[in-house]
Tab-separated table of C-alpha atoms in Angstrom:
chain	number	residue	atom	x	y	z
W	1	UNK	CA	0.000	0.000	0.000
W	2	UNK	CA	1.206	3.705	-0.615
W	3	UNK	CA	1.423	5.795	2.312
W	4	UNK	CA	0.027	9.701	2.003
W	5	UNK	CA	2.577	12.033	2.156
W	6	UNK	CA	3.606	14.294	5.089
W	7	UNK	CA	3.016	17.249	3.051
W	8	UNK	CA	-0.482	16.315	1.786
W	9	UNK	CA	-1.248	15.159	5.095
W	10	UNK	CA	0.324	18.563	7.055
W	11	UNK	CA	-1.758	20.758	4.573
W	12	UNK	CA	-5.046	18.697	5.273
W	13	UNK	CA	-5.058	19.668	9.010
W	14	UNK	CA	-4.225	23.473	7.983
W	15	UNK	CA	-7.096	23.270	6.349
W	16	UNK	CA	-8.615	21.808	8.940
W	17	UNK	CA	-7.643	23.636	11.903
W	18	UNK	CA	-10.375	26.467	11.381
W	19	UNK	CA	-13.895	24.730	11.384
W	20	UNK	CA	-11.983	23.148	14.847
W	21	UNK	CA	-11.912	26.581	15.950
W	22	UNK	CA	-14.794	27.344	14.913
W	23	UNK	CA	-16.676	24.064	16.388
W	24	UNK	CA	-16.944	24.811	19.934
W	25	UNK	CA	-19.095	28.260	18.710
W	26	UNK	CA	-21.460	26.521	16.410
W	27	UNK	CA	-22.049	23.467	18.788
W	28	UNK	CA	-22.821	27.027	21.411
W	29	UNK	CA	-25.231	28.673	18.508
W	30	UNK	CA	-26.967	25.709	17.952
W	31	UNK	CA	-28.205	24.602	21.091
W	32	UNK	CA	-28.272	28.196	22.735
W	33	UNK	CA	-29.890	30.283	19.986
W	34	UNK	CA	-30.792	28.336	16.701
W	35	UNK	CA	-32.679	25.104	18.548
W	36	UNK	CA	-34.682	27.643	20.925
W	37	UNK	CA	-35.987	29.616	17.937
W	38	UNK	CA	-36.411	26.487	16.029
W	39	UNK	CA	-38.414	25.209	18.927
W	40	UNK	CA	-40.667	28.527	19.323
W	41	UNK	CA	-41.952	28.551	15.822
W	42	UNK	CA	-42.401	24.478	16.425
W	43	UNK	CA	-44.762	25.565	19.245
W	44	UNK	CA	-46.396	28.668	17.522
W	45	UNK	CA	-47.890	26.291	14.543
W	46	UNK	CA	-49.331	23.812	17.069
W	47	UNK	CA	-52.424	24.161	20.073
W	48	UNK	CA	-53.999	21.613	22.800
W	49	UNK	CA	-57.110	20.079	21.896
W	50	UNK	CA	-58.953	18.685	25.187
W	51	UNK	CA	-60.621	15.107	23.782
W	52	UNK	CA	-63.522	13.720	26.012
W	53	UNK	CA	-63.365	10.106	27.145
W	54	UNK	CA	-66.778	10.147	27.452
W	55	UNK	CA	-66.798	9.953	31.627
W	56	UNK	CA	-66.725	13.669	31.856
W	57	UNK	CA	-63.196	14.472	31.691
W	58	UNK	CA	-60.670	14.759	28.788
W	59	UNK	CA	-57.406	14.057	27.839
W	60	UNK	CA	-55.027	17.114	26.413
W	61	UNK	CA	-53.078	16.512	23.241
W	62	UNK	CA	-51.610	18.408	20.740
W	63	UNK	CA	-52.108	18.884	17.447
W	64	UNK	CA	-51.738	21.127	14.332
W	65	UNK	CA	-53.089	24.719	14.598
W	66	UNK	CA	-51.803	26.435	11.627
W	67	UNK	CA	-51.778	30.139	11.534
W	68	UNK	CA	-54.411	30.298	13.368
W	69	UNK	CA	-52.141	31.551	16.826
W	70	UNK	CA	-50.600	33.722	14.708
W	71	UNK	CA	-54.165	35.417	13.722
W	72	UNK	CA	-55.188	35.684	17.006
W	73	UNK	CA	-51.937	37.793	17.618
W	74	UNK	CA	-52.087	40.221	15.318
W	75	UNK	CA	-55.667	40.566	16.307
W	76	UNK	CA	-55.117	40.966	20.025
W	77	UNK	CA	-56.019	44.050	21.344
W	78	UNK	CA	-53.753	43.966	24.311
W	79	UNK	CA	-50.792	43.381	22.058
W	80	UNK	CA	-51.474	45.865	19.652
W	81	UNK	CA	-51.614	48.502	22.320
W	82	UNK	CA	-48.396	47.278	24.264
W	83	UNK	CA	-46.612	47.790	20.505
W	84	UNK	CA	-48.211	50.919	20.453
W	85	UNK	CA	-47.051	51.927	24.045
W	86	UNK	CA	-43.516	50.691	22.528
W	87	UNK	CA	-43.640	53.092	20.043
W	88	UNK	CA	-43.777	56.059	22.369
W	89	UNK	CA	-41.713	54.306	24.813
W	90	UNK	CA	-39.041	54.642	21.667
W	91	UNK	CA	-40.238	58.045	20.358
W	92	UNK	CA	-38.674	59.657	23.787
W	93	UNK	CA	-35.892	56.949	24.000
W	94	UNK	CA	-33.872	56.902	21.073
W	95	UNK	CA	-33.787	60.743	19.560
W	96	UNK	CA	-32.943	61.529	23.203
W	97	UNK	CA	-30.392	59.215	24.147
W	98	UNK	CA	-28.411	58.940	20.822
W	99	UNK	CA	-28.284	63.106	20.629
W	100	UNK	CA	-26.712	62.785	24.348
W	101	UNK	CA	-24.153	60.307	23.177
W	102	UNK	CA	-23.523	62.424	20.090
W	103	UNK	CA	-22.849	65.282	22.036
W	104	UNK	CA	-21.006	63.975	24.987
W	105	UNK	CA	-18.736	62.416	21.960
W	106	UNK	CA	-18.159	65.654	20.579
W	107	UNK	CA	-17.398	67.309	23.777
W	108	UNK	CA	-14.726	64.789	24.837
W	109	UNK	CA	-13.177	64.716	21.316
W	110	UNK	CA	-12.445	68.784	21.878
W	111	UNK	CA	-8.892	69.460	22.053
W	112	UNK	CA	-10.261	72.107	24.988
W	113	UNK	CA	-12.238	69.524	27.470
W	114	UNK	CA	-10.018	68.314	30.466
W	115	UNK	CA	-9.967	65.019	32.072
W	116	UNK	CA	-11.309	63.090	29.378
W	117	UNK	CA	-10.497	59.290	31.344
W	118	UNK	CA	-12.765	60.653	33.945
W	119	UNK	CA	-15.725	61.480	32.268
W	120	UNK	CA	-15.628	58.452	29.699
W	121	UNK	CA	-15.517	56.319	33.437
W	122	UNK	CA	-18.607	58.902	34.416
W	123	UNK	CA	-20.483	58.491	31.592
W	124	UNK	CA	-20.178	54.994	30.390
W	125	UNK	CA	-20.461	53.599	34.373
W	126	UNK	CA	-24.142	53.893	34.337
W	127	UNK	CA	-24.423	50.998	31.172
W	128	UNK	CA	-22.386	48.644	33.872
W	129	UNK	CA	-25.409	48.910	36.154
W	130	UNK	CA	-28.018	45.965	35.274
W	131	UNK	CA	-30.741	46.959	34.111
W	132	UNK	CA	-33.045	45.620	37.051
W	133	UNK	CA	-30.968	47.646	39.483
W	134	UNK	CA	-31.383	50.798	37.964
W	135	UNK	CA	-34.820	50.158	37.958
W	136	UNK	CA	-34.922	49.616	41.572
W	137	UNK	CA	-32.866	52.351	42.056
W	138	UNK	CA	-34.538	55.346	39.889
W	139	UNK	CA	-38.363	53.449	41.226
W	140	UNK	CA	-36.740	54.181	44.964
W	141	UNK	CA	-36.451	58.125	43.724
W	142	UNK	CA	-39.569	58.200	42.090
W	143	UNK	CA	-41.873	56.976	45.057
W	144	UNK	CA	-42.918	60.400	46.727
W	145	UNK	CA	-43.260	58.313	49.939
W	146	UNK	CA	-39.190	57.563	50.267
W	147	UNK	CA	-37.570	59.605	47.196
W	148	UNK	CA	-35.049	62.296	48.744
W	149	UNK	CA	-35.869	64.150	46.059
W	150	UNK	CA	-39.745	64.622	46.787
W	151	UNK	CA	-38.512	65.876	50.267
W	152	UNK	CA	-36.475	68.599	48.868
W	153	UNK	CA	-39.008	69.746	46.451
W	154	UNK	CA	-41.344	69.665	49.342
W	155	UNK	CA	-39.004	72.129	51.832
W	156	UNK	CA	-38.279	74.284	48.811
W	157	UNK	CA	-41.883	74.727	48.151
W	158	UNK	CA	-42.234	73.516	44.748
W	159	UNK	CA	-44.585	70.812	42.914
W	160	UNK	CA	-43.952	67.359	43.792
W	161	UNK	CA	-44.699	65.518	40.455
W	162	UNK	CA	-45.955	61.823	40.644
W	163	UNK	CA	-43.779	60.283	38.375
W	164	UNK	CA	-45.796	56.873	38.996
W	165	UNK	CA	-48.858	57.551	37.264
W	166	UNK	CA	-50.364	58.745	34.061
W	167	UNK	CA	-48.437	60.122	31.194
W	168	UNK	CA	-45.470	60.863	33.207
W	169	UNK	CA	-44.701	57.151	33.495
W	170	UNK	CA	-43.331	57.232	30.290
W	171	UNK	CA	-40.808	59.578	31.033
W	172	UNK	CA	-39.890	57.548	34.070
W	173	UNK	CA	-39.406	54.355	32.172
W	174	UNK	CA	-37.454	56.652	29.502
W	175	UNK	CA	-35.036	57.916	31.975
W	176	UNK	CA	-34.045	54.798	33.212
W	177	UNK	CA	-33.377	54.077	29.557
W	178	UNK	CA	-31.289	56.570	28.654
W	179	UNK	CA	-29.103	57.119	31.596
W	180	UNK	CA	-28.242	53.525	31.104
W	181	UNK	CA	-27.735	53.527	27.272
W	182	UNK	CA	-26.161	56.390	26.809
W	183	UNK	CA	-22.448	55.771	27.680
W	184	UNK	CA	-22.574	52.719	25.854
W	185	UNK	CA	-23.631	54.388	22.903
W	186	UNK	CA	-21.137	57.243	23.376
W	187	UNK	CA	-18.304	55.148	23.499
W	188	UNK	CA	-19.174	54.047	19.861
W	189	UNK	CA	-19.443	56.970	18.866
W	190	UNK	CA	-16.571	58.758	20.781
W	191	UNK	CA	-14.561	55.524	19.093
W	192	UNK	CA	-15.260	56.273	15.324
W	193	UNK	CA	-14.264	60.006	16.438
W	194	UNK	CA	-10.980	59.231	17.681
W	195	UNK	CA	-10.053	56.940	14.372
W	196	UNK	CA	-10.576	59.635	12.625
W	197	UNK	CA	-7.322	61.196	9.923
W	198	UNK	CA	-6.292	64.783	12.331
W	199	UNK	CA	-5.198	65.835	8.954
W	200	UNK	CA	-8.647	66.866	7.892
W	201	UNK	CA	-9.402	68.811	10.763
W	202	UNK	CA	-6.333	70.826	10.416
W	203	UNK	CA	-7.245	71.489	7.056
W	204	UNK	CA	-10.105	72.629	8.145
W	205	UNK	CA	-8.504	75.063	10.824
W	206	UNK	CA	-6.476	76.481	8.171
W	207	UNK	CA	-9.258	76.988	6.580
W	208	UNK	CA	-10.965	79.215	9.257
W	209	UNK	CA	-13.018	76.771	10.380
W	210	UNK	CA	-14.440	77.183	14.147
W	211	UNK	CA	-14.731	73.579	16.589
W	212	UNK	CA	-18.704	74.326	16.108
W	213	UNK	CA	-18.459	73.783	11.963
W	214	UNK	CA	-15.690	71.139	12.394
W	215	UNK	CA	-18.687	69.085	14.553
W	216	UNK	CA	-21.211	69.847	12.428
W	217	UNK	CA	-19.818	69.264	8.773
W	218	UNK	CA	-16.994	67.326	9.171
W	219	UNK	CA	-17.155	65.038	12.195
W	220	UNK	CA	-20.852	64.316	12.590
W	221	UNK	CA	-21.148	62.882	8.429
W	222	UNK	CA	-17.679	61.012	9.257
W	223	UNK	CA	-19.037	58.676	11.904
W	224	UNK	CA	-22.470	58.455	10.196
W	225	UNK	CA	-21.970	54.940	10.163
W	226	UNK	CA	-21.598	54.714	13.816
W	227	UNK	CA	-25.106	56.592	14.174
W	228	UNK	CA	-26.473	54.233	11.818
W	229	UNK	CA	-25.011	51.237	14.623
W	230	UNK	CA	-26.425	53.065	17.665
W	231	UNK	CA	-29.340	53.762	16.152
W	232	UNK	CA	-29.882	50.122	14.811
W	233	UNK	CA	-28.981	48.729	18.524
W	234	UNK	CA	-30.871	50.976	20.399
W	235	UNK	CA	-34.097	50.281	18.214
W	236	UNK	CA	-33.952	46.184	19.037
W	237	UNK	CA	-33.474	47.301	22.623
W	238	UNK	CA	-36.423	49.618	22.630
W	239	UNK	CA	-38.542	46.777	21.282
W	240	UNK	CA	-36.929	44.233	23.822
W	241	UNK	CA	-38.094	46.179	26.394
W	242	UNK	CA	-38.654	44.386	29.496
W	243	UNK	CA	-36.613	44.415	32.882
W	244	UNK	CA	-37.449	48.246	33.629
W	245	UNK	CA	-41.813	48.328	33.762
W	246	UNK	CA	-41.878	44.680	35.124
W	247	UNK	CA	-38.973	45.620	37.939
W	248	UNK	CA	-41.417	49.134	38.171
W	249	UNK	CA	-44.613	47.284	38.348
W	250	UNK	CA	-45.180	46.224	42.198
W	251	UNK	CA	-44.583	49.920	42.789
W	252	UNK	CA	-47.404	51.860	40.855
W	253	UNK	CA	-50.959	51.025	39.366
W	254	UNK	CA	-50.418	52.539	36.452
W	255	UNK	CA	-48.352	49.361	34.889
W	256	UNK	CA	-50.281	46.025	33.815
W	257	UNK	CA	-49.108	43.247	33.069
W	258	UNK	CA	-48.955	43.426	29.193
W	259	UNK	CA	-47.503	46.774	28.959
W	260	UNK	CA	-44.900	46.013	26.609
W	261	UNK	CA	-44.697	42.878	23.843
W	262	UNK	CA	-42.399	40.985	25.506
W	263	UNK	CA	-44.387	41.682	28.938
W	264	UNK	CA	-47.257	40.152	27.144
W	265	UNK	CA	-45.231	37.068	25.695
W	266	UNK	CA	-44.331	36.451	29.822
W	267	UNK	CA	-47.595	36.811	30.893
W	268	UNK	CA	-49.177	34.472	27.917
W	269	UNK	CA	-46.986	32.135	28.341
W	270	UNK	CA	-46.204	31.627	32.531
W	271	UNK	CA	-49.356	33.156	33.796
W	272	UNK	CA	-51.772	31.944	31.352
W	273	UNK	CA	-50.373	29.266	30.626
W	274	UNK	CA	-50.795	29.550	27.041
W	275	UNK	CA	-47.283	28.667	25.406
W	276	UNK	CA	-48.657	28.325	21.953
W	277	UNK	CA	-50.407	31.696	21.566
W	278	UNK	CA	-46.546	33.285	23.397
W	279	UNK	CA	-44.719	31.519	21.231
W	280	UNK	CA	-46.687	33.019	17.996
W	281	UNK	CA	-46.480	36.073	19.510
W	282	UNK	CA	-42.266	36.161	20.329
W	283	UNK	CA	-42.133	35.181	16.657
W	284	UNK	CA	-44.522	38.346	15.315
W	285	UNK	CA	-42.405	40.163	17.202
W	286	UNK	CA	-38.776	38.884	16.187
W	287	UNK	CA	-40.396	39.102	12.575
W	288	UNK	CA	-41.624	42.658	13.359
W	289	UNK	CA	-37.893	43.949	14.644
W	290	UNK	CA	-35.495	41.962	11.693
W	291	UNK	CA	-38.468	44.035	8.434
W	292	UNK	CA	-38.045	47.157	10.556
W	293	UNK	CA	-34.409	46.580	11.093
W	294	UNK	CA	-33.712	45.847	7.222
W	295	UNK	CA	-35.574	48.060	6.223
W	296	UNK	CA	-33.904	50.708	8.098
W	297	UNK	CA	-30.883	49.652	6.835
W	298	UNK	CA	-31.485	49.708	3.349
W	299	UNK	CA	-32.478	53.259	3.270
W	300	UNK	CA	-29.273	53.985	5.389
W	301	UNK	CA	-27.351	52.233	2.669
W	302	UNK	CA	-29.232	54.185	-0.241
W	303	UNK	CA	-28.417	57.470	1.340
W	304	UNK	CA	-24.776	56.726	1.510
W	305	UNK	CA	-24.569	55.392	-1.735
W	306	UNK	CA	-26.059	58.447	-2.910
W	307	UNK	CA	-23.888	60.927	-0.573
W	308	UNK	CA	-20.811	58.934	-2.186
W	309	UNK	CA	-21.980	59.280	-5.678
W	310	UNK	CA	-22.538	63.064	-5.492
């Protein structure tokens, strides 16, 4: 018999030696992310059917349902209004919290601001707080009861606004959301600043330029891409949202129990026990955020292609 060669054998474990790399990662995506999702749309097609036995009780089973989950979850009315509570939930979130980044990125990018390790720490220490603490912490300052803050307002003689209730919940929620989001998003922003050419802005000293039209023309279309990121991420996170108005609920009436999708996904599936009808409705919403994401993206892509060709 002929033995293989060394060198044929040598360059066939070169070859090789990536998917073993990569192996440990897929085996990870697989059971941690693709067989979940795999499993929810499994559940989402199917429903029990209770069968009598003819003795007065019946036997569960399941069996093929179709679309018909997915009907009744576009149809819900409680779902439809958590996506529309969402939607304002995002309105104050995002345009807020991504102009705070954009500016705090500016400002520490100025040759003129001081202590720059500092305030990166100050800013981007909040994001390092979990989520569900914040919430417990910010709920603490809200409660008129307890909140230092209410006290002060009080001895100073000035409204004490209940932040629990009514249309000011949403500005609760939303400053939970972005003074934990915004450092995060800063530092992505603060990073496509700093790779940056300095040749362009001295140009564009030479040129008489002040730091105000350096921001504004040069630096702010330069890290467009980076907006685009931020503005991607904090979109999926504004539809994921979750930990802050179920941490918030025990503390107000003015939270149910479906307020948000994924709130209502919970609720379907661990408190009425209908995993079926959650499961359709986790996969309307994944659906709903990967359109809206493409989508987005798309137009972001059209805009620079058309910026580039001009």
């Amino acid at each position: 018999m002929t033995q293989p060669r060394k060198g044929a054998r040598r360059s066939y474990g070169v070859k090789a030696a990536p998917y073993g790399f990569l192996l440990p990662a897929a085996v990870l995506f697989a059971l941690f992310f693709a067989l979940p999702i795999g499993y929810a749309v499994w559940l989402s097609v199917h429903k029990t059917q209770i069968k009598g036995n003819g003795l007065g009780k019946g036997a569960k089973s399941e069996v093929w349902a179709g679309l018909e989950n997915y009907a009744s979850a576009l149809t819900d009315s409680e779902f439809l209004a958590s996506a529309l509570r969402v939607l304002g939930y995002g309105a104050i979130v995002v345009p807020v919290m991504l102009g705070l980044a954009l500016f705090f990125a500016l400002l520490l990018d100025s040759e003129r601001v001081r202590g720059r390790s500092f305030a990166r720490l100050a800013i981007f220490l909040p994001y390092a707080v979990p989520g569900v603490i914040a919430a417990v912490l910010w709920g603490f300052l809200y409660l008129p009861d307890v909140s230092p803050l209410h006290h002060l307002l009080e001895k100073a003689g000035l409204p004490q606004p209940d932040l629990m209730d009514g249309g000011p919940l949403y500005l609760a929620m939303s400053n939970i959301a972005v003074w934990g989001g915004t450092g995060f998003n800063m530092i992505v922003i603060y990073t496509s600043l700093r790779s940056l050419p300095a040749e362009v802005f001295e140009a564009a000293k030479l040129d008489g330029c002040s730091e105000l039209q350096i921001a504004l023309r040069i630096k702010i279309p330069m890290v467009a891409p980076s907006l685009v990121l931020t503005f991607f991420f904090s979109i999926i996170a504004t539809l994921q949202v979750f930990n802050e108005p179920t941490t918030l609920r025990p503390l107000t009436n003015g939270i149910p129990s479906t307020w948000s999708p994924l709130m209502k996904v919970f609720n379907d599936a661990f408190t009425g026990g209908n995993i079926y009808a959650a499961s359709a409705t986790a996969v309307v919403l994944a659906l709903a955020t990967f359109v809206l994401s493409f989508a987005l993206l798309r137009i972001s892509n059209r805009r620079t292609t058309q910026g580039a060709s001009r």
